[in-house]
Amino acid sequence: MERLDKLLSSTGRWSRREAKELLRQGRVTVEGRAVLRGEEKVPEGAAVLVDGAPLTLERMVYLMLHKPAGVLSATKDRRQKTVLDLLPDHLKRVGLFPVGRLDKDTEGLLLLTNDGELAHRLLSPRKHVDKAYYARLDGPVGEEDIAAFAGGMVLEDGTRCLPAGLEPVGEDGCLVTLREGKFHQVKRMLAARGRMVRYLKRLSMGPLRLDEALKPGQWRPLNGDEMEQLGIPGEKGE
Ligand code: URA
């Protein structure tokens, strides 16, 4: 049994206050009966409709976050701030998790969802989903570094990397494109070439590009085009 207002806001579509308003307007039915009070308890599996549409269809949430530096890519931590702490309360209760991890000091694109199947598709090592990063370094990269990345590097500890893209940007920057996501991979590959990463930002993951209108710490639901590119059927999202 769960309170109806809590159940509505747990979908991520409405805050608790908005859910109360929906109820007040008589737009919510439970087993065919309009319910006006948010405190009313709903048995598990009961047919809850909002404006005639079943609630269950709206449970998947997909958010694009511009992760700021200094925040963990985790759902909870006893001491440190996590990416979920950047969301409003009603979105903290819908089971969101980050799709893959960025280091604490890395900024940029992070997808937050409660769609485990999509996460699996994007993260599975066999799918080779491209991830692009901008890195600022302690010096320039050259032709030999580009060739080493393209040839598939072996890191100091013996880890084998798939061929990766490396493109110089300006005096001390570069674009790195990976088809996998090993621990600290960008930093370790560049370290193996004698370069230190001073700043790192993820720009894209598969078809998803960081919306430059989002400042670090800001987020928005994925739009229809992005959902389609990711192969998410129907009109879902926040
Ligand atoms: N590679 C890294 O080294 N760090 C990240 O956060 C992501 C990729």
mmCIF file of C-alpha atoms and ligand atoms in Angstrom:
data_model
loop_
_atom_site.group_PDB
_atom_site.id
_atom_site.type_symbol
_atom_site.label_atom_id
_atom_site.label_comp_id
_atom_site.label_asym_id
_atom_site.label_seq_id
_atom_site.Cartn_x
_atom_site.Cartn_y
_atom_site.Cartn_z
ATOM 1 C CA MET A 1 0.000 0.000 0.000
ATOM 2 C CA GLU A 2 1.341 3.436 -0.923
ATOM 3 C CA ARG A 3 -0.047 6.944 -0.563
ATOM 4 C CA LEU A 4 -1.517 8.129 -3.828
ATOM 5 C CA ASP A 5 0.330 11.479 -3.885
ATOM 6 C CA LYS A 6 3.615 9.668 -3.239
ATOM 7 C CA LEU A 7 2.877 7.161 -5.968
ATOM 8 C CA LEU A 8 2.148 9.948 -8.465
ATOM 9 C CA SER A 9 5.284 11.915 -7.653
ATOM 10 C CA SER A 10 7.418 8.758 -7.727
ATOM 11 C CA THR A 11 6.878 8.611 -11.500
ATOM 12 C CA GLY A 12 9.045 11.720 -11.811
ATOM 13 C CA ARG A 13 6.379 13.468 -13.851
ATOM 14 C CA TRP A 14 4.919 15.598 -11.066
ATOM 15 C CA SER A 15 6.170 17.074 -7.822
ATOM 16 C CA ARG A 16 4.169 16.263 -4.684
ATOM 17 C CA ARG A 17 2.458 19.696 -4.995
ATOM 18 C CA GLU A 18 1.540 19.144 -8.655
ATOM 19 C CA ALA A 19 0.231 15.684 -7.803
ATOM 20 C CA LYS A 20 -2.042 17.229 -5.141
ATOM 21 C CA GLU A 21 -3.362 19.655 -7.758
ATOM 22 C CA LEU A 22 -4.110 16.807 -10.206
ATOM 23 C CA LEU A 23 -6.020 15.045 -7.454
ATOM 24 C CA ARG A 24 -7.911 18.193 -6.469
ATOM 25 C CA GLN A 25 -9.027 18.574 -10.081
ATOM 26 C CA GLY A 26 -10.427 15.042 -10.064
ATOM 27 C CA ARG A 27 -8.108 13.845 -12.834
ATOM 28 C CA VAL A 28 -6.925 10.736 -11.019
ATOM 29 C CA THR A 29 -8.898 7.527 -10.733
ATOM 30 C CA VAL A 30 -8.127 4.365 -8.786
ATOM 31 C CA GLU A 31 -9.951 1.281 -10.052
ATOM 32 C CA GLY A 32 -12.370 3.561 -11.911
ATOM 33 C CA ARG A 33 -13.191 5.818 -8.969
ATOM 34 C CA ALA A 34 -12.023 9.477 -8.846
ATOM 35 C CA VAL A 35 -9.851 10.031 -5.783
ATOM 36 C CA LEU A 36 -9.286 13.554 -4.485
ATOM 37 C CA ARG A 37 -7.177 12.934 -1.401
ATOM 38 C CA GLY A 38 -3.432 12.313 -1.708
ATOM 39 C CA GLU A 39 -3.347 10.552 1.659
ATOM 40 C CA GLU A 40 -5.479 7.699 0.345
ATOM 41 C CA LYS A 41 -3.540 4.419 0.255
ATOM 42 C CA VAL A 42 -3.419 2.492 -3.006
ATOM 43 C CA PRO A 43 -2.986 -1.293 -3.066
ATOM 44 C CA GLU A 44 -0.115 -2.601 -5.173
ATOM 45 C CA GLY A 45 -1.169 -3.351 -8.760
ATOM 46 C CA ALA A 46 -4.314 -1.164 -8.593
ATOM 47 C CA ALA A 47 -5.258 0.546 -11.879
ATOM 48 C CA VAL A 48 -4.332 4.192 -11.378
ATOM 49 C CA LEU A 49 -5.220 6.463 -14.296
ATOM 50 C CA VAL A 50 -4.385 10.129 -14.832
ATOM 51 C CA ASP A 51 -6.604 11.776 -17.425
ATOM 52 C CA GLY A 52 -7.550 8.253 -18.453
ATOM 53 C CA ALA A 53 -3.945 7.078 -19.085
ATOM 54 C CA PRO A 54 -2.420 4.307 -16.961
ATOM 55 C CA LEU A 55 0.337 5.456 -14.641
ATOM 56 C CA THR A 56 2.688 2.606 -15.331
ATOM 57 C CA LEU A 57 3.518 3.843 -18.845
ATOM 58 C CA GLU A 58 5.219 6.896 -17.417
ATOM 59 C CA ARG A 59 7.677 5.342 -15.048
ATOM 60 C CA MET A 60 10.799 5.533 -17.214
ATOM 61 C CA VAL A 61 12.757 8.737 -16.778
ATOM 62 C CA TYR A 62 15.664 9.896 -18.947
ATOM 63 C CA LEU A 63 17.671 12.963 -17.952
ATOM 64 C CA MET A 64 20.730 14.599 -19.459
ATOM 65 C CA LEU A 65 22.978 16.072 -16.764
ATOM 66 C CA HIS A 66 25.978 18.339 -17.237
ATOM 67 C CA LYS A 67 27.961 16.820 -14.396
ATOM 68 C CA PRO A 68 30.049 19.403 -12.567
ATOM 69 C CA ALA A 69 33.462 18.641 -11.092
ATOM 70 C CA GLY A 70 33.472 17.694 -7.397
ATOM 71 C CA VAL A 71 30.408 15.428 -7.492
ATOM 72 C CA LEU A 72 30.406 11.609 -7.450
ATOM 73 C CA SER A 73 28.795 9.547 -10.250
ATOM 74 C CA ALA A 74 26.900 7.488 -7.707
ATOM 75 C CA THR A 75 23.405 7.306 -6.271
ATOM 76 C CA LYS A 76 24.391 7.785 -2.649
ATOM 77 C CA ASP A 77 27.413 8.386 -0.506
ATOM 78 C CA ARG A 78 27.653 8.931 3.215
ATOM 79 C CA ARG A 79 30.045 11.856 3.006
ATOM 80 C CA GLN A 80 30.208 13.246 -0.500
ATOM 81 C CA LYS A 81 27.730 14.900 -2.832
ATOM 82 C CA THR A 82 26.425 12.664 -5.627
ATOM 83 C CA VAL A 83 24.790 13.447 -8.963
ATOM 84 C CA LEU A 84 21.388 12.549 -7.474
ATOM 85 C CA ASP A 85 21.823 15.372 -4.955
ATOM 86 C CA LEU A 86 21.598 17.773 -7.921
ATOM 87 C CA LEU A 87 17.995 16.727 -8.647
ATOM 88 C CA PRO A 88 14.758 17.938 -7.046
ATOM 89 C CA ASP A 89 13.213 15.669 -4.417
ATOM 90 C CA HIS A 90 10.525 14.159 -6.623
ATOM 91 C CA LEU A 91 13.211 12.865 -9.004
ATOM 92 C CA LYS A 92 15.269 11.340 -6.208
ATOM 93 C CA ARG A 93 12.628 8.687 -5.607
ATOM 94 C CA VAL A 94 12.245 7.168 -9.068
ATOM 95 C CA GLY A 95 15.255 4.866 -9.020
ATOM 96 C CA LEU A 96 17.536 6.928 -11.261
ATOM 97 C CA PHE A 97 21.176 5.964 -11.632
ATOM 98 C CA PRO A 98 24.023 7.291 -13.802
ATOM 99 C CA VAL A 99 24.737 5.333 -16.983
ATOM 100 C CA GLY A 100 28.455 4.752 -16.513
ATOM 101 C CA ARG A 101 30.789 6.751 -14.345
ATOM 102 C CA LEU A 102 32.785 9.910 -14.713
ATOM 103 C CA ASP A 103 35.601 10.606 -12.265
ATOM 104 C CA LYS A 104 34.838 13.054 -9.478
ATOM 105 C CA ASP A 105 36.896 15.760 -11.193
ATOM 106 C CA THR A 106 35.475 15.085 -14.692
ATOM 107 C CA GLU A 107 32.701 17.263 -16.100
ATOM 108 C CA GLY A 108 30.236 16.751 -18.893
ATOM 109 C CA LEU A 109 27.573 14.485 -20.275
ATOM 110 C CA LEU A 110 25.975 12.009 -17.908
ATOM 111 C CA LEU A 111 22.734 10.202 -18.666
ATOM 112 C CA LEU A 112 20.538 9.468 -15.655
ATOM 113 C CA THR A 113 17.776 6.924 -16.050
ATOM 114 C CA ASN A 114 15.883 4.133 -14.344
ATOM 115 C CA ASP A 115 15.822 2.118 -17.579
ATOM 116 C CA GLY A 116 18.182 -0.766 -16.869
ATOM 117 C CA GLU A 117 17.792 -2.211 -20.316
ATOM 118 C CA LEU A 118 18.971 1.006 -22.001
ATOM 119 C CA ALA A 119 21.879 1.290 -19.560
ATOM 120 C CA HIS A 120 22.919 -2.247 -20.418
ATOM 121 C CA ARG A 121 22.781 -1.475 -24.146
ATOM 122 C CA LEU A 122 24.966 1.621 -23.737
ATOM 123 C CA LEU A 123 27.477 0.097 -21.341
ATOM 124 C CA SER A 124 27.887 -3.443 -22.632
ATOM 125 C CA PRO A 125 31.547 -3.872 -23.664
ATOM 126 C CA ARG A 126 30.392 -5.781 -26.740
ATOM 127 C CA LYS A 127 28.359 -2.842 -28.080
ATOM 128 C CA HIS A 128 31.385 -0.507 -28.465
ATOM 129 C CA VAL A 129 29.411 2.695 -27.943
ATOM 130 C CA ASP A 130 31.603 5.711 -28.810
ATOM 131 C CA LYS A 131 32.367 8.215 -26.057
ATOM 132 C CA ALA A 132 34.072 11.522 -26.909
ATOM 133 C CA TYR A 133 36.031 13.614 -24.422
ATOM 134 C CA TYR A 134 37.787 16.954 -24.500
ATOM 135 C CA ALA A 135 40.983 16.955 -22.431
ATOM 136 C CA ARG A 136 43.294 19.834 -21.562
ATOM 137 C CA LEU A 137 46.828 18.627 -20.952
ATOM 138 C CA ASP A 138 50.194 19.733 -19.644
ATOM 139 C CA GLY A 139 51.477 19.978 -23.222
ATOM 140 C CA PRO A 140 50.628 19.129 -26.831
ATOM 141 C CA VAL A 141 49.977 15.726 -28.388
ATOM 142 C CA GLY A 142 51.760 14.775 -31.602
ATOM 143 C CA GLU A 143 51.700 12.343 -34.508
ATOM 144 C CA GLU A 144 53.264 9.521 -32.493
ATOM 145 C CA ASP A 145 50.599 9.825 -29.816
ATOM 146 C CA ILE A 146 47.866 9.750 -32.454
ATOM 147 C CA ALA A 147 49.385 6.619 -33.990
ATOM 148 C CA ALA A 148 49.716 4.954 -30.574
ATOM 149 C CA PHE A 149 46.036 5.612 -29.793
ATOM 150 C CA ALA A 150 44.947 4.367 -33.233
ATOM 151 C CA GLY A 151 46.996 1.186 -32.886
ATOM 152 C CA GLY A 152 45.394 0.060 -29.610
ATOM 153 C CA MET A 153 47.553 0.776 -26.594
ATOM 154 C CA VAL A 154 48.724 -1.486 -23.819
ATOM 155 C CA LEU A 155 48.800 0.344 -20.489
ATOM 156 C CA GLU A 156 51.513 -0.051 -17.843
ATOM 157 C CA ASP A 157 49.573 -2.713 -15.942
ATOM 158 C CA GLY A 158 49.077 -4.761 -19.126
ATOM 159 C CA THR A 159 45.523 -3.540 -19.859
ATOM 160 C CA ARG A 160 44.817 -3.726 -23.579
ATOM 161 C CA CYS A 161 42.826 -0.851 -25.086
ATOM 162 C CA LEU A 162 40.855 -0.904 -28.309
ATOM 163 C CA PRO A 163 41.972 1.483 -31.060
ATOM 164 C CA ALA A 164 40.957 5.017 -30.037
ATOM 165 C CA GLY A 165 40.778 8.429 -31.695
ATOM 166 C CA LEU A 166 43.085 11.274 -30.715
ATOM 167 C CA GLU A 167 42.906 14.708 -32.284
ATOM 168 C CA PRO A 168 44.892 17.759 -31.170
ATOM 169 C CA VAL A 169 42.869 20.870 -30.244
ATOM 170 C CA GLY A 170 44.737 24.148 -29.824
ATOM 171 C CA GLU A 171 48.087 24.198 -27.991
ATOM 172 C CA ASP A 172 47.443 21.844 -25.119
ATOM 173 C CA GLY A 173 44.067 20.245 -25.771
ATOM 174 C CA CYS A 174 42.799 17.120 -27.505
ATOM 175 C CA LEU A 175 39.699 15.184 -28.413
ATOM 176 C CA VAL A 176 39.708 11.546 -27.375
ATOM 177 C CA THR A 177 37.199 9.037 -28.746
ATOM 178 C CA LEU A 178 36.881 5.696 -26.967
ATOM 179 C CA ARG A 179 34.794 2.662 -27.881
ATOM 180 C CA GLU A 180 34.951 1.246 -24.363
ATOM 181 C CA GLY A 181 34.991 2.573 -20.812
ATOM 182 C CA LYS A 182 37.790 1.258 -18.659
ATOM 183 C CA PHE A 183 38.601 2.775 -15.270
ATOM 184 C CA HIS A 184 40.258 6.229 -15.674
ATOM 185 C CA GLN A 185 40.837 5.279 -19.295
ATOM 186 C CA VAL A 186 41.455 8.703 -20.846
ATOM 187 C CA LYS A 187 43.829 9.730 -18.076
ATOM 188 C CA ARG A 188 45.689 6.407 -18.152
ATOM 189 C CA MET A 189 46.074 6.352 -21.937
ATOM 190 C CA LEU A 190 47.416 9.886 -21.965
ATOM 191 C CA ALA A 191 49.652 9.146 -18.960
ATOM 192 C CA ALA A 192 51.114 6.240 -20.932
ATOM 193 C CA ARG A 193 52.134 8.861 -23.530
ATOM 194 C CA GLY A 194 53.696 11.043 -20.813
ATOM 195 C CA ARG A 195 50.837 13.548 -20.661
ATOM 196 C CA MET A 196 48.884 14.664 -17.630
ATOM 197 C CA VAL A 197 45.201 15.558 -17.874
ATOM 198 C CA ARG A 198 44.459 18.896 -16.218
ATOM 199 C CA TYR A 199 40.791 19.073 -17.205
ATOM 200 C CA LEU A 200 38.419 16.475 -18.657
ATOM 201 C CA LYS A 201 34.922 16.821 -20.074
ATOM 202 C CA ARG A 202 32.716 14.209 -21.756
ATOM 203 C CA LEU A 203 31.056 15.609 -24.856
ATOM 204 C CA SER A 204 29.072 12.663 -26.164
ATOM 205 C CA MET A 205 28.003 9.081 -25.615
ATOM 206 C CA GLY A 206 26.726 7.205 -28.649
ATOM 207 C CA PRO A 207 24.231 9.493 -30.407
ATOM 208 C CA LEU A 208 23.767 11.680 -27.319
ATOM 209 C CA ARG A 209 25.625 15.032 -27.297
ATOM 210 C CA LEU A 210 25.973 17.304 -24.300
ATOM 211 C CA ASP A 211 23.550 20.224 -24.701
ATOM 212 C CA GLU A 212 25.845 23.256 -24.494
ATOM 213 C CA ALA A 213 22.944 25.286 -23.080
ATOM 214 C CA LEU A 214 23.274 23.249 -19.870
ATOM 215 C CA LYS A 215 25.745 24.734 -17.416
ATOM 216 C CA PRO A 216 27.641 22.412 -15.052
ATOM 217 C CA GLY A 217 25.116 21.159 -12.488
ATOM 218 C CA GLN A 218 22.101 21.682 -14.774
ATOM 219 C CA TRP A 219 19.950 18.927 -16.286
ATOM 220 C CA ARG A 220 16.936 18.458 -18.528
ATOM 221 C CA PRO A 221 14.784 15.550 -19.736
ATOM 222 C CA LEU A 222 15.897 14.032 -23.050
ATOM 223 C CA ASN A 223 13.915 15.410 -25.968
ATOM 224 C CA GLY A 224 11.979 13.346 -28.512
ATOM 225 C CA ASP A 225 14.842 13.266 -31.046
ATOM 226 C CA GLU A 226 17.341 12.066 -28.446
ATOM 227 C CA MET A 227 14.944 9.352 -27.258
ATOM 228 C CA GLU A 228 14.451 8.208 -30.821
ATOM 229 C CA GLN A 229 18.209 8.127 -31.495
ATOM 230 C CA LEU A 230 18.646 5.950 -28.431
ATOM 231 C CA GLY A 231 15.901 3.639 -29.668
ATOM 232 C CA ILE A 232 13.536 4.385 -26.793
ATOM 233 C CA PRO A 233 10.023 3.673 -28.022
ATOM 234 C CA GLY A 234 7.099 6.037 -27.512
ATOM 235 C CA GLU A 235 6.677 9.327 -25.734
ATOM 236 C CA LYS A 236 8.419 8.668 -22.462
ATOM 237 C CA GLY A 237 10.744 10.752 -20.315
ATOM 238 C CA GLU A 238 10.065 13.102 -17.458
HETATM 239 N N1 URA B 1 38.376 8.593 -18.566
HETATM 240 C C1 URA B 1 38.887 9.106 -17.417
HETATM 241 O O1 URA B 1 40.071 9.024 -17.178
HETATM 242 N N2 URA B 1 38.048 9.689 -16.558
HETATM 243 C C2 URA B 1 36.721 9.839 -16.777
HETATM 244 O O2 URA B 1 36.012 10.408 -15.945
HETATM 245 C C3 URA B 1 36.218 9.315 -17.967
HETATM 246 C C4 URA B 1 37.057 8.685 -18.850
#
